[in-house]
Coordinates of C-alpha atoms and ligand atoms in Angstrom, one line a residue:
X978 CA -37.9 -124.0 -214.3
X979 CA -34.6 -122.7 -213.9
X980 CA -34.5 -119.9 -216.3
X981 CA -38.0 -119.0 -214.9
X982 CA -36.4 -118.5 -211.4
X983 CA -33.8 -116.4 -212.6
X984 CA -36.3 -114.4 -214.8
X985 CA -38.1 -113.7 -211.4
X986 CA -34.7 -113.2 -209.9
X987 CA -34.2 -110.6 -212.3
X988 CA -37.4 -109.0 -212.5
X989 CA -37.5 -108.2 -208.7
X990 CA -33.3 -106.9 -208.4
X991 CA -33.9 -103.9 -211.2
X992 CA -33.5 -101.6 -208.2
X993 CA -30.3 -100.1 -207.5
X994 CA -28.7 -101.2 -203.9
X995 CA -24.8 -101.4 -202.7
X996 CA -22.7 -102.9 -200.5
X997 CA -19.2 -102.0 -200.0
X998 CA -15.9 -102.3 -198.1
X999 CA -16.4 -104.5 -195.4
X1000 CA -18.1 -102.1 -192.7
X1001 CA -15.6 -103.2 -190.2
X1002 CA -12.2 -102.4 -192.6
X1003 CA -14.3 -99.0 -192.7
X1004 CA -14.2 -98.5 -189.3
X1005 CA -11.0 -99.2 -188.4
X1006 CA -9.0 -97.8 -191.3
X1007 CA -10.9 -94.8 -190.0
X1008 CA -10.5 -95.3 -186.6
X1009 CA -6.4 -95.9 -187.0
X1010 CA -5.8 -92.5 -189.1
X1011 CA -8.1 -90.5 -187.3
X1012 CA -5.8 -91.7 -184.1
X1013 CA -2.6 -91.0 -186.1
X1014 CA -3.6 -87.5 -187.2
X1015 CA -3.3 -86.8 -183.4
X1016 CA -7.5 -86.5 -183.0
X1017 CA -9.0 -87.1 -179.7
X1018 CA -9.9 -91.2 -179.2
X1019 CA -14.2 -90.0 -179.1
X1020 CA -14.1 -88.0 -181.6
X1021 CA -12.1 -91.3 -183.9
X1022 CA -14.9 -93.9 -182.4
X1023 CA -17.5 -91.2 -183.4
X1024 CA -16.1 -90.7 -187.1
X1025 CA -16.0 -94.3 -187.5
X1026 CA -18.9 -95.5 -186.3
X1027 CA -20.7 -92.8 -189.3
X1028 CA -18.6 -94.4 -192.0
X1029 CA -19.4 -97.6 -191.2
X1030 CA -23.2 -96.6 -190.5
X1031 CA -23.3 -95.3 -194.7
X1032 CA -23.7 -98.7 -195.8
X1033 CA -27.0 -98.7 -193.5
X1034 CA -28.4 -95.5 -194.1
X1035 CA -27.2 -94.9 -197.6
X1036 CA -27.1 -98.6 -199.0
X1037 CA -29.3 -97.4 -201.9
X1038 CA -27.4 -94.2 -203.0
X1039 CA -24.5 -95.7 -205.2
X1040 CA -22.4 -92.4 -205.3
X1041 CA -22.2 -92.9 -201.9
X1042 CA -20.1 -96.3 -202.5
X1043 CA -18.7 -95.2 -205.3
X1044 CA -20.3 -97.4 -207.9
X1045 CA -22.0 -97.1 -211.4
X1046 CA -25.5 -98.0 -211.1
X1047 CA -27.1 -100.1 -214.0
X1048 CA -27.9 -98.2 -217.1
X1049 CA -25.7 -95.3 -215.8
X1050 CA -22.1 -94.6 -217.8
X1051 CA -19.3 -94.5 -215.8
X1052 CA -18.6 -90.9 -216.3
X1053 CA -22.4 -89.8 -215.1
X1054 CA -21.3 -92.1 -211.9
X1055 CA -17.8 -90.7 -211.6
X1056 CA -19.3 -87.6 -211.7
X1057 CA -22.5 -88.3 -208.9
X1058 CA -19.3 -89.5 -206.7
X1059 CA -17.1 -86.3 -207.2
X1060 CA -20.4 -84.2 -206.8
X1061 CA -21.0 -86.0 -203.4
X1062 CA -17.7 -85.7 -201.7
X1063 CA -17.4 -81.9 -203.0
X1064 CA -20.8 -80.7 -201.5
X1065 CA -20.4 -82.9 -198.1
X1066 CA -16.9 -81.4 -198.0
X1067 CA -18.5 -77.6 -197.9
X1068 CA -21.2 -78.9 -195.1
X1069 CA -17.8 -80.4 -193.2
X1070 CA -16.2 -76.6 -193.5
X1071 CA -18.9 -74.9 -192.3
X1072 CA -19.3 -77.3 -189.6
X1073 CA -16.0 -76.8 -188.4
X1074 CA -16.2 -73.2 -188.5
X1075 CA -19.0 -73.1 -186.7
X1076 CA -17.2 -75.4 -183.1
X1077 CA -14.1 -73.3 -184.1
X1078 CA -16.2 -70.5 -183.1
X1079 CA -18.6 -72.2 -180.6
X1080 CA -17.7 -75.7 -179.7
X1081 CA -20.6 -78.0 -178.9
X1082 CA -21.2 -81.4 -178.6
X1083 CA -24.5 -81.5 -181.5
X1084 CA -21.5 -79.5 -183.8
X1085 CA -18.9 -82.3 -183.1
X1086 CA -21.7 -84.6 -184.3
X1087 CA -22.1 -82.7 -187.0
X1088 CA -18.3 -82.5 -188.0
X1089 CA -18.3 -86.4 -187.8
X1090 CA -21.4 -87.3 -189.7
X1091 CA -20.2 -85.6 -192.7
X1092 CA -16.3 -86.5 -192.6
X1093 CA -17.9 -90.0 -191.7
X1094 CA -20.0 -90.2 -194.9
X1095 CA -17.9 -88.6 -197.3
X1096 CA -14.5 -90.6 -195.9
X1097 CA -16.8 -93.8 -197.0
X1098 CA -17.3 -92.4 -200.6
X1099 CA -13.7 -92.3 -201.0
X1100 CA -12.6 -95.4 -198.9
X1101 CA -15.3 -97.7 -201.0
X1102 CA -13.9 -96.4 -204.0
X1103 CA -10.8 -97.9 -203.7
X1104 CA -12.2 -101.4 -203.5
X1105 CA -15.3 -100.5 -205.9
X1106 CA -13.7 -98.4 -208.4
X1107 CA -17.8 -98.1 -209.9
X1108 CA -18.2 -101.8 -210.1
X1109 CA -22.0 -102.2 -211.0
X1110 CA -23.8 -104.1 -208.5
X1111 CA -24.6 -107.5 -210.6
X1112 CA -20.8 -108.0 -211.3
X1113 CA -19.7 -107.0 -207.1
X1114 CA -22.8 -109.1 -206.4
X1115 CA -21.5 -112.6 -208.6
X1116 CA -18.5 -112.0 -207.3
X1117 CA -19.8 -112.3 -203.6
X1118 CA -22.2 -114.6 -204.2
X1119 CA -19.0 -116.6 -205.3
X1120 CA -16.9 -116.1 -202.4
X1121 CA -19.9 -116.9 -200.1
X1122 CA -21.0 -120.0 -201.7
X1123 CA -17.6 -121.0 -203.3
X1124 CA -15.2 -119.6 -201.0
X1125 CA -13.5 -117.8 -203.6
X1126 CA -11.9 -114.2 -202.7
X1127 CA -12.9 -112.3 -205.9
X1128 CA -15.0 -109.8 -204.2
X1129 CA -13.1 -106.1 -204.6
X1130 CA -13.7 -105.7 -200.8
X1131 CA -11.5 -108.1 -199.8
X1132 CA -8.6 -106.6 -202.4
X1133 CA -6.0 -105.7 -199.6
X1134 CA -5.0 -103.1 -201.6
X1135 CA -7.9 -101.4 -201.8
X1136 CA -7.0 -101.2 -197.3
X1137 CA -3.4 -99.7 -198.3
X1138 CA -5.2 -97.4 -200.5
X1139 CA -8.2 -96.1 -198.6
X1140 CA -5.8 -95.6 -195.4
X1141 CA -3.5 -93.5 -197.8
X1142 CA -7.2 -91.3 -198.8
X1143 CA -8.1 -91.0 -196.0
X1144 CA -4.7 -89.8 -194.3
X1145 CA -5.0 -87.0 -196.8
X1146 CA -8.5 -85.9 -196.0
X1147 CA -7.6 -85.5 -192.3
X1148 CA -4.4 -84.0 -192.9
X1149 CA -7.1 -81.7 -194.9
X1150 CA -9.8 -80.9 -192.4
X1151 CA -7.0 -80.5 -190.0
X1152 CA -6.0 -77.7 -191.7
X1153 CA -9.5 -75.8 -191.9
X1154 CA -10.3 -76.6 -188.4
X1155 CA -6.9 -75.1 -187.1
X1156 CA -7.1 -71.9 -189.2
X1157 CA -10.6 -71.7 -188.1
X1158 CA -9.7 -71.9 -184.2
X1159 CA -10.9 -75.1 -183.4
X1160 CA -9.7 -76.7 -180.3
X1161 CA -8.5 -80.2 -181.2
X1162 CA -9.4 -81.5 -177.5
X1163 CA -13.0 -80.1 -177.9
X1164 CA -13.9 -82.6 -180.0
X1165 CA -13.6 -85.3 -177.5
X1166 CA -16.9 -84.1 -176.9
X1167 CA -19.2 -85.9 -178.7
X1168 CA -22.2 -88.5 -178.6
X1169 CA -20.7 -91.9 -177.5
X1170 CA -23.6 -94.7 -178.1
X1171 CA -22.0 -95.0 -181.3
X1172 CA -24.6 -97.5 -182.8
X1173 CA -23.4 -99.8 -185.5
X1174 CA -26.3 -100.7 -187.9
X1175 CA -26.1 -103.7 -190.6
X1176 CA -27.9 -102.8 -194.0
X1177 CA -31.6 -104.5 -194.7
X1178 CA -32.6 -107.8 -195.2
X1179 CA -34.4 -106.4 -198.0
X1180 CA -31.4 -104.3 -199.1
X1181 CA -29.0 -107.0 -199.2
X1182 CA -30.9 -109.9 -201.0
X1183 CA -32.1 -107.2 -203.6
X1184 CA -28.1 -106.5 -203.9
X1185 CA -27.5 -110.4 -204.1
X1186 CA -30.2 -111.6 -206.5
X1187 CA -28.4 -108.5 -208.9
X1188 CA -25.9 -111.2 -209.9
X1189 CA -28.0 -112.7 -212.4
X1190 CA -28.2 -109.3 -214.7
X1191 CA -24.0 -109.3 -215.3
X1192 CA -23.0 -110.5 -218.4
X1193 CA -19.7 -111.1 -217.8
X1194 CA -18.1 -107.5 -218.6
X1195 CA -15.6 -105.8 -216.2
X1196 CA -17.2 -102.4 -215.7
X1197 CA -14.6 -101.0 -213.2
X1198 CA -13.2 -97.1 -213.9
X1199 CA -9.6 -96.3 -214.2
X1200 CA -8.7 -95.2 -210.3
X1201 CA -5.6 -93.2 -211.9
X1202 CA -7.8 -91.0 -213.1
X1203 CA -11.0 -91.3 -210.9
X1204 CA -8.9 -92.1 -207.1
X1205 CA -6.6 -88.6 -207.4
X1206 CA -9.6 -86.9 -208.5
X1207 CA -12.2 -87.6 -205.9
X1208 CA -10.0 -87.2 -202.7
X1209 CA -9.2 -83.4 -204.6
X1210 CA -12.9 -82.3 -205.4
X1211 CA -13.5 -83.6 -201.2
X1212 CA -10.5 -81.4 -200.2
X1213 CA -11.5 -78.4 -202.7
X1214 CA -15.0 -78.5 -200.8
X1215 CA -13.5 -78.2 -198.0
X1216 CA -11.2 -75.5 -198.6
X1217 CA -14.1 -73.5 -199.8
X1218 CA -14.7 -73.4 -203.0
X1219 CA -18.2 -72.7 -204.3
X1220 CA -19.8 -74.7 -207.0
X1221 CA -19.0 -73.3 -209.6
X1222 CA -15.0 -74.8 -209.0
X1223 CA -16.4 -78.3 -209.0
X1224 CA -14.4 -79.9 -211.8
X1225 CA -16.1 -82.8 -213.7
X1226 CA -13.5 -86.0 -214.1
X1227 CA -15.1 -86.0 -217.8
X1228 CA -16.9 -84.0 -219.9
X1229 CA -19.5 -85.8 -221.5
X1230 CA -22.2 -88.9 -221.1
X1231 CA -20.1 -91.5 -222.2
X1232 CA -18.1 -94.0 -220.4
X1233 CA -15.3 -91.8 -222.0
X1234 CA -11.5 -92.8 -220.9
X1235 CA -13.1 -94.3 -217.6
X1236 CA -13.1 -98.2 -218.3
X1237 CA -9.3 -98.2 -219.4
X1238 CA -8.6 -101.6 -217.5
X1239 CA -10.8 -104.1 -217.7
X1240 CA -10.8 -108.2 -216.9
X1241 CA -11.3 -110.3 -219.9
X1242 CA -15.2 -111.1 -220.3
X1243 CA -16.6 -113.8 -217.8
X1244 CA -18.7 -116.6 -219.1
X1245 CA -21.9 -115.7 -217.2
X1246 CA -24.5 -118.4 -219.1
X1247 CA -24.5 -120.6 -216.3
X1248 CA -25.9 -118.2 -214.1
X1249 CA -25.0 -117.0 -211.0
X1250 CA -24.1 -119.5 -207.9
X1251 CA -26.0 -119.5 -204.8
X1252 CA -26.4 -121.8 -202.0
X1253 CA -28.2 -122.9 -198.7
X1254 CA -26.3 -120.3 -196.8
X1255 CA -27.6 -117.1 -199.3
X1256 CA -31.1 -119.1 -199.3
X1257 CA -31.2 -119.4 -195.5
X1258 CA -30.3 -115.5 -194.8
X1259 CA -32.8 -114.2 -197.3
X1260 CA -36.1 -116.1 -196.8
X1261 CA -38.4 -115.7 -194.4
X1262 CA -36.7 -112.7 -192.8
X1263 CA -39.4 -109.8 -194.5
X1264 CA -41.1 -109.3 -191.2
X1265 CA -38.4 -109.3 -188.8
X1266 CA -36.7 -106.0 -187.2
X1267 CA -33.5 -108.3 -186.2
X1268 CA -30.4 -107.4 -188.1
X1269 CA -28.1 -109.6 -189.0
X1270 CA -24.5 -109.4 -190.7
X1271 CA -25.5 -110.1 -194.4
X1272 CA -23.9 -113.4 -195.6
X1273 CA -20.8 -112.0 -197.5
X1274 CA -19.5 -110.1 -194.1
X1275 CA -16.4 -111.4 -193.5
X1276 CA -16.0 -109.9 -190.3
X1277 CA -19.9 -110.3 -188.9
X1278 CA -19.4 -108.6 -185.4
X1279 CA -22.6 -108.2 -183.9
X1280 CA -23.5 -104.4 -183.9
X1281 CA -24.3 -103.1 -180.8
X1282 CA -28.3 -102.6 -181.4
X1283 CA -30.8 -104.1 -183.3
X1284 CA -32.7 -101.6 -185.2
X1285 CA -34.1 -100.9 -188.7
X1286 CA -31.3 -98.5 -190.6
X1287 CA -32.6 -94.9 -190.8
X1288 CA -32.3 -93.2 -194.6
X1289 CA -30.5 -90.5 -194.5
X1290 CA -30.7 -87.9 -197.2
X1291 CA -28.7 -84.7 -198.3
X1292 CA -28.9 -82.2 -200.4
X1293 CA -25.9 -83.8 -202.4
X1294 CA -28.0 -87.2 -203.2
X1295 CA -28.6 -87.5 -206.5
X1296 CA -31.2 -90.6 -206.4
X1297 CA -31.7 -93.9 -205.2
X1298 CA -34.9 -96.2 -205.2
X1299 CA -37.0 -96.9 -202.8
X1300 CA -36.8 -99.5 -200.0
X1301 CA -38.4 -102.8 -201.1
X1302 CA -41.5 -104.0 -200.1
X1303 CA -41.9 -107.1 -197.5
X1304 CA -43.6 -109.0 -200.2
X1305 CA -41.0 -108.3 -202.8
X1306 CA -38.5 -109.8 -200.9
X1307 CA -40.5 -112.8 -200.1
X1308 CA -40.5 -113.5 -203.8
X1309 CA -37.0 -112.2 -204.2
X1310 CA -36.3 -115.8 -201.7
X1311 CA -38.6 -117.6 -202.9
X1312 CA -36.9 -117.4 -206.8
X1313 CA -33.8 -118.0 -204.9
X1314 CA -34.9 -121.4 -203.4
X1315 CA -36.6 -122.1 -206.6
X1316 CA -33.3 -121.5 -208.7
X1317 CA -31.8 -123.7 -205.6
X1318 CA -33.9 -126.6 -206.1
X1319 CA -33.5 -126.4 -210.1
X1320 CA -30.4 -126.4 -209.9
X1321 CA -29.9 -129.3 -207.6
X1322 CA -31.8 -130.9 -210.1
Ligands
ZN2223 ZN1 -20.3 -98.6 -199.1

């Protein structure tokens, strides 16, 4: 019965979902350079909230977090990252060149959404560094169900290091917008609802019920060579260069020089733990519009409205799956309560 719950498990988490930093470390690490780089408070509140709002939008786009998804190598994801952060770096200099020359509040927005979604690339991948989903998701399920701190969001120096990224990439748009004639206090004007949205139900138990593909292999890249490199191609993008400047961090399909450091293998045959908690988020929940912080949020806030994520897409996407069906989920809990009950047994 077991292994026929975690078949089912299985079957129904082939699609590729993310999680990432914890949304609220996003925010304020965000938040806290933005203020230090001398940037107007609304315009830091307005940047935030967008980094934080990736891992609703763009939960299914694993450049976006800076992860390998499964059957990828780690140089194709490497790659998909670099790409991301170097195109959304171009959109950010035009869009400061355009409020340099005519400020607006709709242009501030703009400035925001793209320095907000391509700060997240770079922040997640200090805690990620392309961690495929089944491994990040055993590891949460383990902190959430044996409160364990193995999850690479909760590294603290993954915080050190994002705040260090993402210093540089303001210092960096700084730059363009001041030789561009932007007025630093114009950008106070912005929109101020500043939503916060949790990922999907769906998203999240799809992204839980991962854990029983991982075998056990540490599948993280080497962030000396990957880290350096991605905060550069963001910075090259926004300094103009065109695409044919976009450097690849490797030259070829392989996994190449990318999984340098790697954990000795974890013995996976048990299967992945779960527990009432994981069980009681994830069932019954397909038809309901409510979010809710999903289980492993270690800071679960409640965001300031209640409505379904919006996908967001962009030119520099690269793929994704589709969100999951109401049913699929249903079955996606229902395996999990099975696999509960089996294992109870
Ligand atoms: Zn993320």
């Amino acid at each position: 019965m077991r292994i026929q719950a975690l078949l089912v498990v299985t079957a129904l988490s082939a699609g590729s979902t993310a999680h990432a930093l914890n949304q609220s470390k996003h925010f304020d690490v965000t938040v806290q350079s933005c203020g230090a780089a001398g940037l107007p408070y609304a315009f830091c509140q307005r940047v935030g909230t967008e980094v934080y709002n990736v891992d609703a939008n763009e939960f299914d786009d694993l450049s976006a977090h800076s992860q390998i998804p499964v059957g990828s190598t780690a140089c194709d994801a490497a790659n998909s990252s670099l790409w991301r952060v170097f195109w959304l770096g171009g959109q950010l200099r035009e869009a400061a060149i355009t409020i340099g020359y005519s400020a607006s509040r709709s242009g501030n927005d703009t400035v925001a959404q793209h320095l907000g979604r391509a700060l997240h690339t770079v922040q997640d991948n200090c805690a990620h560094s392309g961690m495929p989903n089944p491994q990040h998701a055993w590891h949460s399920l383990s902190d959430v169900c044996q409160g364990t701190t193995e999850s690479p969001d909760l590294n603290p120096a993954a915080f050190a290091c994002a705040r260090s990224e993402t210093d540089s990439v303001f210092s960096a748009f700084i730059d363009v917008l001041h030789d561009n004639g932007g007025d630093f206090a114009e950008l106070a004007n912005v929109t101020t609802d500043n939503d916060k949205h949790w990922p999907a139900y769906s998203s999240v138990c799809e992204f839980l019920g991962s854990a029983s593909d991982w075998k056990g292999e540490d599948r993280r890249w080497d962030n000396a060579i990957v880290r350096p490199a991605l905060t550069a191609q963001l910075v090259q993008g926004l300094s103009g260069a065109d695409a044919s400047q976009y450097t690849r961090v490797c030259g070829d399909d392989s996994d190449g020089v990318l999984l340098s450091y790697s954990e000795p293998d974890r013995d996976t045959d048990g299967g992945p733990q779960s527990c009432l908690k994981i069980h009681a988020f994830c069932l019954g929940k397909a038809d309901s519009a409510v979010s809710e912080a999903p289980p492993y949020e270690t800071d679960p806030v409640a965001p300031e409205d209640t409505v379904a994520p919006v996908v967001v897409t962009g030119g520099c996407q690269v793929g994704g799956s589709s969100p999951s069906s109401a049913t699929a989920l249903l079955l996606v809990a229902a395996a999990i309560a099975l696999f509960l009950r089996t294992k109870a047994s």
